[in-house]
């Protein structure tokens, strides 16, 4: 059995062939599993985003296809043209697959690593932690999906280096 991968709302919508606002409504109705990730912290409060279950998004689409074969009258899905594009994006070589239970946002990763949230993406691009940018069919800001396990591993390696007296590059982290 495949592990359940964390995907963004845009990716879930493209896999299911629905409008990009639909996954949030489906999650509210309990039709698709989600996990809240912390993507920002501000004076007005924490900013949360959701990541969705890829397996359940694919199952939802398969149920739709089965109902069409059984000639059950359903509203046709109008956003099927993005399916192949998102599958190609998710299957690209080197793109990490982050488990749904392991997914966190940049703000939570920043807290674990004791760095600014803006630095988290740089660490992911340098392969110091595992993370990926979500796919978007529109020209909008895309969410970083980060592996919590890789952040904890990175933090522990920094702590070990500090204890051994090894010289660390960059600004010192306040590991508490």
Coordinates of C-alpha atoms in Angstrom, one line a residue, residues 2-146:
X2 CA 1.2 3.5 -0.9
X3 CA 1.7 6.0 1.8
X4 CA -0.8 8.9 1.9
X5 CA 0.9 11.9 0.4
X6 CA 0.1 15.5 1.4
X7 CA -1.1 17.7 -1.4
X8 CA -2.4 21.3 -1.6
X9 CA -6.0 22.3 -2.3
X10 CA -5.0 23.2 -5.9
X11 CA -3.5 19.8 -6.4
X12 CA -6.4 18.0 -4.8
X13 CA -8.9 19.9 -7.0
X14 CA -6.9 19.1 -10.2
X15 CA -6.8 15.4 -9.3
X16 CA -10.5 15.3 -8.6
X17 CA -11.3 17.5 -11.6
X18 CA -13.2 20.0 -9.6
X19 CA -13.0 23.8 -9.0
X20 CA -10.1 24.8 -6.6
X21 CA -12.6 25.9 -3.9
X22 CA -14.3 22.5 -3.8
X23 CA -11.7 20.5 -1.7
X24 CA -12.2 22.8 1.3
X25 CA -16.0 22.2 1.1
X26 CA -15.5 18.5 0.7
X27 CA -13.2 18.5 3.8
X28 CA -15.9 20.3 5.8
X29 CA -18.4 17.6 4.8
X30 CA -15.9 14.9 5.9
X31 CA -15.4 13.6 2.3
X32 CA -11.6 14.1 2.2
X33 CA -9.0 14.0 5.0
X34 CA -7.0 17.1 5.8
X35 CA -4.3 18.3 8.1
X36 CA -3.9 21.9 9.1
X37 CA -0.4 23.3 8.7
X38 CA 0.9 26.5 10.2
X39 CA 2.2 28.7 7.3
X40 CA 2.4 32.1 9.0
X41 CA 2.4 33.9 12.3
X42 CA 1.3 37.5 12.6
X43 CA -0.1 40.0 15.2
X44 CA -3.6 39.1 14.2
X45 CA -3.0 35.4 14.8
X46 CA -1.7 32.2 13.2
X47 CA -2.3 31.6 9.5
X48 CA -3.3 28.1 8.8
X49 CA -3.5 26.2 5.5
X50 CA -4.8 22.7 4.8
X51 CA -3.1 19.9 3.0
X52 CA -5.2 17.1 1.6
X53 CA -5.0 13.3 1.3
X54 CA -3.8 12.3 -2.2
X55 CA -5.2 8.8 -1.8
X56 CA -8.7 10.1 -0.9
X57 CA -8.6 12.6 -3.8
X58 CA -7.8 9.8 -6.2
X59 CA -10.4 7.6 -4.7
X60 CA -13.0 10.3 -5.1
X61 CA -12.2 10.6 -8.8
X62 CA -12.4 6.9 -9.3
X63 CA -15.8 6.9 -7.6
X64 CA -16.9 9.6 -10.0
X65 CA -15.7 7.5 -13.0
X66 CA -17.6 4.4 -11.6
X67 CA -20.8 6.3 -11.2
X68 CA -20.5 7.5 -14.8
X69 CA -20.1 3.9 -16.0
X70 CA -23.1 2.8 -13.9
X71 CA -25.0 5.7 -15.6
X72 CA -25.8 7.3 -12.3
X73 CA -26.9 10.9 -13.1
X74 CA -24.2 13.3 -11.8
X75 CA -23.1 16.7 -12.6
X76 CA -20.1 16.5 -15.0
X77 CA -16.7 17.6 -13.6
X78 CA -15.5 20.6 -15.7
X79 CA -11.9 20.9 -14.6
X80 CA -10.4 17.7 -15.9
X81 CA -7.8 19.3 -18.2
X82 CA -5.4 19.9 -15.3
X83 CA -5.2 16.3 -14.1
X84 CA -2.4 15.2 -16.3
X85 CA -0.4 18.4 -15.5
X86 CA -0.6 17.9 -11.8
X87 CA 0.3 14.2 -12.0
X88 CA 3.3 15.1 -14.1
X89 CA 4.3 17.7 -11.6
X90 CA 3.9 15.4 -8.6
X91 CA 5.8 12.5 -10.3
X92 CA 8.8 14.7 -11.4
X93 CA 12.2 13.3 -10.5
X94 CA 13.6 14.7 -7.3
X95 CA 10.2 15.9 -6.1
X96 CA 9.8 14.7 -2.5
X97 CA 6.7 12.8 -1.4
X98 CA 5.8 14.0 2.0
X99 CA 3.4 11.8 4.1
X100 CA 0.1 13.5 5.2
X101 CA 0.9 12.8 8.9
X102 CA 4.4 14.3 8.5
X103 CA 3.4 17.5 6.7
X104 CA 4.0 20.9 8.3
X105 CA 4.1 24.5 7.0
X106 CA 7.0 27.0 7.0
X107 CA 6.0 28.6 10.3
X108 CA 6.0 25.4 12.2
X109 CA 9.2 24.3 10.5
X110 CA 10.8 27.7 11.5
X111 CA 9.8 27.1 15.1
X112 CA 11.3 23.6 15.1
X113 CA 14.5 24.8 13.4
X114 CA 14.7 28.1 15.4
X115 CA 15.0 30.1 12.2
X116 CA 12.8 32.7 10.4
X117 CA 9.9 31.3 8.3
X118 CA 11.5 32.9 5.3
X119 CA 14.7 30.9 5.8
X120 CA 12.9 27.5 5.8
X121 CA 12.4 27.6 2.0
X122 CA 16.2 28.2 1.6
X123 CA 17.0 25.2 3.7
X124 CA 14.7 23.1 1.6
X125 CA 16.2 24.4 -1.6
X126 CA 19.7 23.5 -0.2
X127 CA 18.4 20.0 0.6
X128 CA 19.1 20.4 4.3
X129 CA 15.4 19.6 5.0
X130 CA 12.8 17.9 2.9
X131 CA 10.2 20.2 1.4
X132 CA 8.4 21.0 -1.8
X133 CA 6.4 23.8 -3.4
X134 CA 2.8 22.9 -4.1
X135 CA 1.6 23.0 -7.7
X136 CA -0.7 25.8 -8.8
X137 CA -2.6 26.2 -12.0
X138 CA -3.0 29.9 -11.3
X139 CA -0.5 32.6 -10.8
X140 CA -0.8 32.7 -7.0
X141 CA 1.6 32.2 -4.1
X142 CA 2.2 28.5 -3.6
X143 CA 2.5 26.8 -0.2
X144 CA 5.6 25.0 0.9
X145 CA 4.9 21.6 2.3
X146 CA 7.7 20.6 4.6

